Structure formats: C-alpha cells, structure tokens
Coordinates of C-alpha atoms in Angstrom, one line a residue:
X7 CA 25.8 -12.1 -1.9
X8 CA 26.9 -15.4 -0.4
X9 CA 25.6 -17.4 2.5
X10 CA 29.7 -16.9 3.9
X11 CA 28.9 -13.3 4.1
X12 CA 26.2 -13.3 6.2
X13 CA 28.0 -15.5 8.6
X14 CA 30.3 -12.9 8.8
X15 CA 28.1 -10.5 10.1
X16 CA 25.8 -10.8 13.4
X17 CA 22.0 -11.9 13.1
X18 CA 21.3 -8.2 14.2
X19 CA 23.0 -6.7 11.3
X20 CA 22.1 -9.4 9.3
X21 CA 18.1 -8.2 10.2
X22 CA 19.2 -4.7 9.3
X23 CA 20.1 -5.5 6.0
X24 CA 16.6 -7.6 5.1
X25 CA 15.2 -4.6 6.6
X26 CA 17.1 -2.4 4.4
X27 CA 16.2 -4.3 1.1
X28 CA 12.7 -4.4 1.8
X29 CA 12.5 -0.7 2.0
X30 CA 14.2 -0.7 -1.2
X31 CA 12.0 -3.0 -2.8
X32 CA 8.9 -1.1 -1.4
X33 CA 10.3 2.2 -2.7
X34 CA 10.9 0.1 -6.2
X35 CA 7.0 -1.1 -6.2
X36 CA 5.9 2.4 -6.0
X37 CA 7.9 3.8 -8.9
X38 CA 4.9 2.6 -11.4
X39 CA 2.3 3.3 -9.5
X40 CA 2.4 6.7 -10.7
X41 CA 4.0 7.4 -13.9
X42 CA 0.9 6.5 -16.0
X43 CA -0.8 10.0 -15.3
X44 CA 2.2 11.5 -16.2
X45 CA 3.6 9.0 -19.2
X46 CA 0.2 8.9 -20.9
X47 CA -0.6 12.2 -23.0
X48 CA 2.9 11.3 -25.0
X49 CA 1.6 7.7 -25.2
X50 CA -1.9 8.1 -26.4
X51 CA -0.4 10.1 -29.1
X52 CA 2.0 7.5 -30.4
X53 CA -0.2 4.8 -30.1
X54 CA -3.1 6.7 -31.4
X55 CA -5.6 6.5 -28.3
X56 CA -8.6 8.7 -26.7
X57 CA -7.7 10.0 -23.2
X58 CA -9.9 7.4 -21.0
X59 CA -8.2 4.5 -22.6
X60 CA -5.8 5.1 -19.4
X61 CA -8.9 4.1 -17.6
X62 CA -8.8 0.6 -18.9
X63 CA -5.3 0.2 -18.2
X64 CA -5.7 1.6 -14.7
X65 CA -8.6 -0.3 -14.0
X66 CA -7.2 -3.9 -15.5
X67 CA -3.9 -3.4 -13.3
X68 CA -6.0 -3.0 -10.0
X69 CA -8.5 -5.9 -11.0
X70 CA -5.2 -8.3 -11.6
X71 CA -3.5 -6.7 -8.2
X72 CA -6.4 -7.7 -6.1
X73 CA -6.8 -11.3 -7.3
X74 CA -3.3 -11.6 -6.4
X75 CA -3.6 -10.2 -3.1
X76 CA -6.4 -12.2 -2.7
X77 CA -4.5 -15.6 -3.2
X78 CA -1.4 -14.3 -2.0
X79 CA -2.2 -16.0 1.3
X80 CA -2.3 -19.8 -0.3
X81 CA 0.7 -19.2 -2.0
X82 CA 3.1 -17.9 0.6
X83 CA 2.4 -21.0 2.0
X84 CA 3.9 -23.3 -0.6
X85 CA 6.8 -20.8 -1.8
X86 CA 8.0 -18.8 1.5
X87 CA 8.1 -15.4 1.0
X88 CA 11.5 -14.8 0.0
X89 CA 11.6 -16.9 -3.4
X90 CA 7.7 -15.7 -4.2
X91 CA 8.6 -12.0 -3.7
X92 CA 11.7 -12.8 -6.4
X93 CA 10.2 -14.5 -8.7
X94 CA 7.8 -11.6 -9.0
X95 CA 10.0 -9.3 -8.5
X96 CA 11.4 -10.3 -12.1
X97 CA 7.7 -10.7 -13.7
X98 CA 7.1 -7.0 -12.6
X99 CA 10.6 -6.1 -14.2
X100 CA 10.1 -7.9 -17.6
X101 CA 6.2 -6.8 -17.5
X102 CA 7.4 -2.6 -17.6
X103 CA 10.1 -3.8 -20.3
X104 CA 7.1 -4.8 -22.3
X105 CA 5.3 -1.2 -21.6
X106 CA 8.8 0.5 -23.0
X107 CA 8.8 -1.6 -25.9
X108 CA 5.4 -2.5 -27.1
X109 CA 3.9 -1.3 -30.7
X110 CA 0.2 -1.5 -29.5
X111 CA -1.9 -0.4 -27.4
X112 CA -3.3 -3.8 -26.7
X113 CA -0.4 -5.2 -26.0
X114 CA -0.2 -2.3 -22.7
X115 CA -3.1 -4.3 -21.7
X116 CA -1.4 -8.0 -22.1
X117 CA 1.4 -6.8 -19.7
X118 CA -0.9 -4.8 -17.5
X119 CA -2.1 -8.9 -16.7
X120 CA 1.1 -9.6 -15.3
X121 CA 2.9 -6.7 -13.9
X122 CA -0.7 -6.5 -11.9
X123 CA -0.7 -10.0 -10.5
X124 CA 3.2 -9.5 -9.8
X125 CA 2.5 -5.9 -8.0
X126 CA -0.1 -7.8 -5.7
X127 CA 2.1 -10.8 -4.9
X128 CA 4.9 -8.7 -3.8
X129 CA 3.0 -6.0 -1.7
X130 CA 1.1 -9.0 0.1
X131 CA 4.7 -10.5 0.4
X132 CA 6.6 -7.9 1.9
X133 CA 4.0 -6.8 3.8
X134 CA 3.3 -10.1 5.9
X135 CA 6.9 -10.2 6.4
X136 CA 7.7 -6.9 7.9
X137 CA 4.6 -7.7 10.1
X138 CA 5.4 -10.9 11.1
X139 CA 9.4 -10.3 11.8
X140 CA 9.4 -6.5 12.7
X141 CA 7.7 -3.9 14.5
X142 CA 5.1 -1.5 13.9
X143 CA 7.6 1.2 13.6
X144 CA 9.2 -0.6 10.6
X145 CA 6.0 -1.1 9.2
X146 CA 5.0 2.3 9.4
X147 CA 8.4 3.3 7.5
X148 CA 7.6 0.4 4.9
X149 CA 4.6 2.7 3.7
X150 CA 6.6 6.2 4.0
X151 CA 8.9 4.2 1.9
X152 CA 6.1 3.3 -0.8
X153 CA 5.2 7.3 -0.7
X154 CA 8.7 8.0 -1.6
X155 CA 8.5 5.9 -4.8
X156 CA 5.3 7.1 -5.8
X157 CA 6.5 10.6 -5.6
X158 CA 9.8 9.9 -7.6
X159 CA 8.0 7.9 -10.4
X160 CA 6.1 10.9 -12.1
X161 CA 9.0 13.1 -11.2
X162 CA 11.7 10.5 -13.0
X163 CA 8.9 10.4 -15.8
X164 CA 8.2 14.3 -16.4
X165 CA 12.2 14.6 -16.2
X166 CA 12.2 12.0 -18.9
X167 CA 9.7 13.4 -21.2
X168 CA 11.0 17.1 -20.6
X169 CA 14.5 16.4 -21.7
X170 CA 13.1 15.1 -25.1
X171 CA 13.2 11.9 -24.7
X172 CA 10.7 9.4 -25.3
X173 CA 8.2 8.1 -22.2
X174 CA 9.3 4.1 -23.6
X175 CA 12.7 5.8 -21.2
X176 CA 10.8 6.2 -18.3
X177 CA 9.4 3.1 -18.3
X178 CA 12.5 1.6 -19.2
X179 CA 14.3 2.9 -16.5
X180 CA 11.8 2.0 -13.9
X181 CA 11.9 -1.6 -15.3
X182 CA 15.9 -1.9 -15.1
X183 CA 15.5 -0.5 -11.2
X184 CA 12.8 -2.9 -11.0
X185 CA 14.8 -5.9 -12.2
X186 CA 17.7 -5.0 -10.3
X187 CA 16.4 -3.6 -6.8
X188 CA 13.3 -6.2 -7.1
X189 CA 14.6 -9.4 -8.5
X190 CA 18.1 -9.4 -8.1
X191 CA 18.0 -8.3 -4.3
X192 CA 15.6 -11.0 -3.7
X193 CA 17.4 -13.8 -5.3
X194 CA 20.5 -12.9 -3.9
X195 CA 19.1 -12.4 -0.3
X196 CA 17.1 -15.7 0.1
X197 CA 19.7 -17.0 2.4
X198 CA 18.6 -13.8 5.1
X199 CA 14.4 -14.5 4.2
X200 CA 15.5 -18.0 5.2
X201 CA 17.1 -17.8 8.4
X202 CA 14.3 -14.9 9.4
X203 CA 11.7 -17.6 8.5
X204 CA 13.0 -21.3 9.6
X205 CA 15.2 -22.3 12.3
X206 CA 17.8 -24.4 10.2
X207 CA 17.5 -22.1 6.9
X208 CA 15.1 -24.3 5.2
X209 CA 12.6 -22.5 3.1
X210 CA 10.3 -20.5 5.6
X211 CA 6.8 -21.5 4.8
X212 CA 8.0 -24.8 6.5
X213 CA 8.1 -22.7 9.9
X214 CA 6.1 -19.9 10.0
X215 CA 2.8 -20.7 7.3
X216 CA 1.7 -23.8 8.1
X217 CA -1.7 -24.9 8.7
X218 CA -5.2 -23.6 7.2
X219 CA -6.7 -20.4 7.2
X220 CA -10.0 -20.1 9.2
X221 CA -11.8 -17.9 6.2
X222 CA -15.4 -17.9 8.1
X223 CA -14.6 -16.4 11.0
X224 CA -16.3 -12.7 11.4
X225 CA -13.0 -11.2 12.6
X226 CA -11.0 -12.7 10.2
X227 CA -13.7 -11.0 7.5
X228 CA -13.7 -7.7 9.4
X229 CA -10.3 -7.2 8.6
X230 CA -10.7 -6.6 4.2
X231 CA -13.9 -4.8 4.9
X232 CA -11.9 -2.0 6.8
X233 CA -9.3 -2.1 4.2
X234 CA -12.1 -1.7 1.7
X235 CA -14.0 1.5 3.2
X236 CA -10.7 3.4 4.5
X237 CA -9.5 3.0 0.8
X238 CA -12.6 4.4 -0.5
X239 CA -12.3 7.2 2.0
X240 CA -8.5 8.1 1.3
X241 CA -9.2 8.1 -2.6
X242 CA -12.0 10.0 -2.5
X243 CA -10.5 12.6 -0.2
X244 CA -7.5 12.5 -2.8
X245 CA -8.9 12.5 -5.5
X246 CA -12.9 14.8 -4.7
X247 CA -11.1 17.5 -2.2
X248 CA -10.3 19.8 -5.0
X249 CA -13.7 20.2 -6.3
X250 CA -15.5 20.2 -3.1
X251 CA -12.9 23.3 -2.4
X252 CA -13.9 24.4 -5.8
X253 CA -17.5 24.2 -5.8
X254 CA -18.7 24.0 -1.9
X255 CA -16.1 27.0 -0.5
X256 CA -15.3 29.0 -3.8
X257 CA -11.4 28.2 -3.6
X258 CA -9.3 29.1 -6.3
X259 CA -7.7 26.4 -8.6
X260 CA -4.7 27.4 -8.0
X261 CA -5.6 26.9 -3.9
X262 CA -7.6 23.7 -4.5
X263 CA -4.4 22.1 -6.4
X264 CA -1.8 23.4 -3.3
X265 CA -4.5 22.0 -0.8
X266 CA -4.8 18.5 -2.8
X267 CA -0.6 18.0 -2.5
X268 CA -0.8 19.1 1.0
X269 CA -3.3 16.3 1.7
X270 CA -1.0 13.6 0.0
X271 CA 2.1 15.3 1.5
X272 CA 1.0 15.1 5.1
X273 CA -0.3 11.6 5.0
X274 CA 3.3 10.3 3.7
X275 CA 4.8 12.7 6.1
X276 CA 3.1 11.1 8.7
X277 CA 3.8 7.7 7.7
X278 CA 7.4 8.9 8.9
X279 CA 6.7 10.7 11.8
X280 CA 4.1 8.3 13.5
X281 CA 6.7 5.6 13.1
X282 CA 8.8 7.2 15.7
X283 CA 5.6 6.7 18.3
X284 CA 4.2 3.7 16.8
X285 CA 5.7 0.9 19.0
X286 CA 4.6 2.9 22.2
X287 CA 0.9 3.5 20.4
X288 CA 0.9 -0.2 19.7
X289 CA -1.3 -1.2 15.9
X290 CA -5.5 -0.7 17.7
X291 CA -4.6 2.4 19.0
X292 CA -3.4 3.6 15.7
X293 CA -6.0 2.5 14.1
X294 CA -8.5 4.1 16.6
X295 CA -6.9 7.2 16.6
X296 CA -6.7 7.2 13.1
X297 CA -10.2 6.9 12.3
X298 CA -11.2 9.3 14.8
X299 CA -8.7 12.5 14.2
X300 CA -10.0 11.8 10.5
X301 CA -13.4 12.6 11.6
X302 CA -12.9 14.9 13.7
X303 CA -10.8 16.9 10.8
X304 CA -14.3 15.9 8.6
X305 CA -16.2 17.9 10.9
X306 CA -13.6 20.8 10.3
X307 CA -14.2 20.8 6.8
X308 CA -17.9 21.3 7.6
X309 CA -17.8 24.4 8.6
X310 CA -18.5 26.9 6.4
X311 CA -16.5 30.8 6.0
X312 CA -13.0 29.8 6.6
X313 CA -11.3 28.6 3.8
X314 CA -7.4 28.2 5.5
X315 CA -9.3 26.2 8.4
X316 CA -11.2 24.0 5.8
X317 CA -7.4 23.8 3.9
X318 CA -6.4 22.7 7.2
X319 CA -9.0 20.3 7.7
X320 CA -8.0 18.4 4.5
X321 CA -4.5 18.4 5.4
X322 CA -5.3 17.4 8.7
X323 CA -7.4 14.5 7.5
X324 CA -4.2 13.1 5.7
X325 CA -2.7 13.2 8.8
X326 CA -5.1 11.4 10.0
X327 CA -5.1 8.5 7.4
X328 CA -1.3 7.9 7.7
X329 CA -1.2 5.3 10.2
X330 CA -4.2 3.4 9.4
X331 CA -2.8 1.0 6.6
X332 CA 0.6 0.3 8.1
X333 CA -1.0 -0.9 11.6
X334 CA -3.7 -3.0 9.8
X335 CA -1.0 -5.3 8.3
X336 CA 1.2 -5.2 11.3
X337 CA -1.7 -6.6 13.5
X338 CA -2.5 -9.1 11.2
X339 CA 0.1 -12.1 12.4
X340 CA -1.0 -10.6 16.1
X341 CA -4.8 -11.0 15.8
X342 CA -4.8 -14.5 13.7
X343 CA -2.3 -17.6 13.2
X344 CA 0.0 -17.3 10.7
X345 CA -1.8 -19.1 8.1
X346 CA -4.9 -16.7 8.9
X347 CA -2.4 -14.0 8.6
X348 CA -0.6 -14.5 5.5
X349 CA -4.7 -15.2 4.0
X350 CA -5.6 -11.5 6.0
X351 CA -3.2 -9.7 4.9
X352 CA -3.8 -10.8 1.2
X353 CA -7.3 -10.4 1.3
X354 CA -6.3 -6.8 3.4
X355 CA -4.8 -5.7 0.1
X356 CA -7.2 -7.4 -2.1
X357 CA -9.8 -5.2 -0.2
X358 CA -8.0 -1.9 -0.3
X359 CA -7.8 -2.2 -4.0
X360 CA -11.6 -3.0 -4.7
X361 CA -11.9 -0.5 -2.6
X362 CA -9.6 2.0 -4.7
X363 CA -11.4 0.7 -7.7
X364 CA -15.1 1.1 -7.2
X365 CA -15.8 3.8 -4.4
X366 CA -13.7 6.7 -5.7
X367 CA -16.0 6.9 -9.2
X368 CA -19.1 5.4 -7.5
X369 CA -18.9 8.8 -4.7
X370 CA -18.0 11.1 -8.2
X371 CA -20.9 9.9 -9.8
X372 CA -23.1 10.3 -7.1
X373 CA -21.6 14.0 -5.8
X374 CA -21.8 14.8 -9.2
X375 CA -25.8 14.6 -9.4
X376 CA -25.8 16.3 -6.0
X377 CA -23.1 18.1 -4.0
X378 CA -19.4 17.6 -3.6
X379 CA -20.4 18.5 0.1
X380 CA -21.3 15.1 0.9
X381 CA -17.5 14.1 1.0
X382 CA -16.9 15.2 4.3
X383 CA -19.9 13.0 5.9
X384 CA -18.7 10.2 3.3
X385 CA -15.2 10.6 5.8
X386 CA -17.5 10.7 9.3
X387 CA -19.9 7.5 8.1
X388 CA -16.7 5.5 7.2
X389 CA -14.7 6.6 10.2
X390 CA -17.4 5.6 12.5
X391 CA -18.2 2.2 10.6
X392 CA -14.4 1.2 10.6
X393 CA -14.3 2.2 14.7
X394 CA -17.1 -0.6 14.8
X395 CA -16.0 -2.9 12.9
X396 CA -12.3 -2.4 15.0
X397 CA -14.3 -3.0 18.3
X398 CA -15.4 -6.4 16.7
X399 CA -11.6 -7.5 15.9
X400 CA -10.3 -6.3 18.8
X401 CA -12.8 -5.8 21.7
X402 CA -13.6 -2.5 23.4
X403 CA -10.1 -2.4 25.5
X404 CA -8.2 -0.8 22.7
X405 CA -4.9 -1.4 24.1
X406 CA -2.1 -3.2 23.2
X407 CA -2.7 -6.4 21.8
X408 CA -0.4 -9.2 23.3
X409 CA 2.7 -6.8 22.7
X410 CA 1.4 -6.0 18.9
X411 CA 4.2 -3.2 18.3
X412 CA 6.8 -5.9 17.6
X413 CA 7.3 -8.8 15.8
X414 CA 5.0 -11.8 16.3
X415 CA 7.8 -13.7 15.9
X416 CA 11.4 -13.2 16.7
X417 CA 14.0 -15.4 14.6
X418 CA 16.8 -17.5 16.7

C-alpha cells in the first residue's frame, strides 16, 4: 500500500478499509489465545514437563498482558496508535516463532515475556481506536471478531497435531498469520491510522492524546474495577458451570460439556447479533442490561428440578455477558478526555486480566471446600455491584450518553 492509493479512494471507503484491517488484526490476536490447551499434551511430552507447568506459562502471559495494558495509556500518547499497534504486531509475530522453535521449556517462558506485553499493547490499541473513531456497533463486531480467532486457534492446532504433524506447526502458522495480518497490515496502513487520527496526516497522538490523564478521579477508577469483577464472573461461569451442573443438578458429562460450549457459543453469538442494535441501545444501556439479564438468568440457575431450564439459564447468562466488554471500551473516549481514555481503556484491560487471573481459581478454591452452588450468587453479587458502580460513572439516567453509539470523534 501507498499513500497514492488511498487518495484514490473516498475517506468513506478509506474508513472501511481501517475498519476491515482491524477486524483482521483482532481475529489474528485471538488465534493464540487458545491453542495452548490444545498444543500442550504434545508439548509437555517433548520438552519433558508435568501437566500444570501450562499454568505458569498461562499465568506469566496474563501478568505481562496486564502491565501492558496498564501503561498502554502513556504510551499511545508518544507513538499514536497506528505505529505502536505495528511495532507490536511484529514482537507478537517473532515472540510465537520463538514458541515453534525453542528447545526448552524455559525458554516458552522467555517469550511468554514479550508476546504478553505485545498482546496487551495491541488489544489496548485497537480497542481505543475503534472506540474513539467508530461506533458501538463496530465495537461490538471487534469482539465477535476476537471469538472467531479464538475458536479457529485450537481448531487450526488439533488439525495440526491430528494430521501428524508436530504442534511447533501450529504455532508456526499462527506466527506467519501473525507477522503478516498483524505487522505488515499495520506498517503498511499507517498512512489510513494517520489521517483517522490528525488533521494534516501527522502522527495521531499529536491530535487526538494530548494532555494528562486524571488517574484520581472515582469515575475514572470505577471503570477497571468493573472490568475486574465482570471478568471474574464470565470466567468462572466458563470455566465452574460444568461442575456445578455436575455436582449441584446431577447432569451428565456429556450434558455438562454441550452446556459449557453453549455458554461460550452464545456469548460470541451475541457479540454479533447485539451489534446490529447497539447504536440504538447506545454503550450504559448495554452495559445495564447486561448485568441485569445475567442476573436474572443467575436466578434461573437457582432453581432446582429442571435441568434444560438450568442449561438454559447458563446459555442465557452468556447472552447476557456479550455486550458488556465491547460497550465498556466504546464509552471510554465518551465518559473521559482522550488522554483519560486511552489511560481507561488500558487500565480497562489491565483490570479484566487480573481479573481473569485471580477470581477464576480464588472462587474454585473456595467452591471446592463448599458448594459449586455458590456460582450462581457469585453472578447476582457481581451483577448488582457492577450496576452500582455504573450508576457512579454514569448517573442514574441510563440513557445515551452525549451520542455514545458513535465515534467520539469523527475525522475530516
């Protein structure tokens, strides 16, 4: 690509086709996401590990993610998001490369350093762009589009591993569609981040981050804390559903398993669908509604004797859950200035990673020593503590908020 061929094309086509690359480049961040569950029985056998070792390498990845979303916010400022999101882009690449080449197991865990940092900077990037620049419909697609690489990474990987082939393939191939959906469409798009960004194609931080973040404010620390108990909630429900089936309404395996993929499946589902109502929901309706039809499919799952209501209930909660991420990042450049922003929406991703980090095996071990029963109230509590803390951001209206379906800012 050549700045002469995006003259040749209108600044609405020329929005399209950003558009366009970012949902590749979001379906290209969730192709790793994934494959480790299904890549690492073949690799602990080659490189000689126990089982839980993927725990570490899990664990390290999210740690090195949520820094990075963390600081994402100071360093959007200095880069503009188009160069950050391709320099990472290529770090992510070169850091899977690494996976499908190394000889050690500790040297998964050198390039688990990098490839998370690089993971964090990019999500936190594209994300404050699509919210900043698009509308809430986009946004919501942005995530369907992250399912839709999370779903094709194990199924690339098992293909991979099925046909013979070693799992350094799969992680080779993911690296190569990394390097070359990532980094190369970056690089060769900056002159379309640009003109979406600054006025006279200078680099966009000029235009759009400028300024300090205001870190103290109550609202602006609202924001994470949501991030950090809806994560823990839509973990949990992923990950604890089965057994609570299991063990609180004597559902078969077999049952359990269908009702776990139906949960999963209906929250990327309605990633898609709610996009087509989103801009006419606007982003604190979305999240209101979310939190709410999520407990009120909690309290479903409470009642005992049914089992295809209680399956329902779970699938209904993923439902639920689907529009609650998208909207929080989309509101973001709505609620604060853009330097706030860019800092929110960092520490919005830093937060939903602690929060996938800690409160999934915190409620295990807890449920464990007790019941699996206590994860529908574990949904209700959360639900109504996220409605409070939403009535603190955005005040007890719950309408739109200053037209937040659409971009907050809208490029010459």
């Amino acid at each position: 690509m050549h700045n002469s061929f995006f003259t040749a094309i209108s600044p609405q086509k020329r929005r399209i086709v950003l558009l366009a690359i970012i949902y590749a480049g979001f379906i290209s961040l969730g192709l790793p996401d994934t494959i480790l569950g299904v890549a690492w029985d073949a690799m602990r056998a080659e490189l000689g590990q126990p089982v839980d070792h993927a725990g570490l390498i899990a664990t390290l990845l999210t740690i090195c993610s949520a820094i990075s979303a963390f600081g994402s916010g100071a360093i959007l400022r200095l880069t503009g998001t188009g160069k950050l999101l391709a320099i990472c882009a290529f770090v992510t690449g070169l850091s899977l490369l690494g996976y499908a080449l190394t000889p050690a197991f500790w040297l998964l865990l050198v390039f688990a350093v990098p490839l998370g940092f690089g993971q964090g900077a990019v999500d936190t990037g594209m994300n404050f762009y699509v919210a900043k620049h698009y509308t809430s419909r986009d946004m919501n697609w942005l995530h369907c589009c992250w399912g839709i690489g999370a779903t094709a990474g194990p199924m690339f990987a098992t293909a991979v591993i099925a046909a013979g082939w070693s799992w350094r393939g799969a992680y080779a191939g993911v690296s190569a569609v990394q390097l070359i959906t990532l980094g190369a469409l970056f690089a060769l798009s900056l002159p379309l981040w640009r003109e979406n960004g600054g006025s006279s194609g200078e680099n966009e931080s000029v235009e759009t981050i400028h300024g300090k973040a205001e870190w103290r404010s109550f609202r602006f620390l609202c924001c994470p804390a949501m991030m950090f108990f809806y994560c823990a909630a839509e973990v949990s429900m992923g990950l604890w559903s089965y057994q609570f089936l299991i063990t609180c309404r004597g559902v078969s395996g077999e049952t359990a398993g269908y009702a776990v993929v139906g949960y999963w499946g209906m929250l990327s589902a309605g990633r898609f669908l709610i996009g087509f109502v989103a801009n006419r929901l606007g982003n604190s309706r979305q999240i209101r509604y979310s939190m709410m039809l999520a407990a009120a499919g909690a309290v479903l799952m409470l009642i005992p004797g049914c089992i295809p209501l209680t399956i329902a209930a779970v699938g209904l909660v993923g439902f639920a859950f689907a529009s609650f991420y998208p909207a929080m990042m989309h509101a973001a450049p709505h609620r604060f200035d853009d330097a706030t922003a860019a800092a929110v929406i960092g520490c919005q991703g830093g937060g939903a990673m602690l929060g996938t980090a800690l409160c999934p095996a915190a409620f295990g071990f807890l449920a464990a020593r007790t019941t699996f029963g206590l994860l529908p109230w574990m949904v209700i509590a959360i639900a109504a503590l996220i409605l409070l803390l939403e009535f603190k951001v955005d005040g007890v209206r719950g309408g739109r908020l200053a037209d937040d379906t659409g971009p907050a800012s809208r490029p010459e």
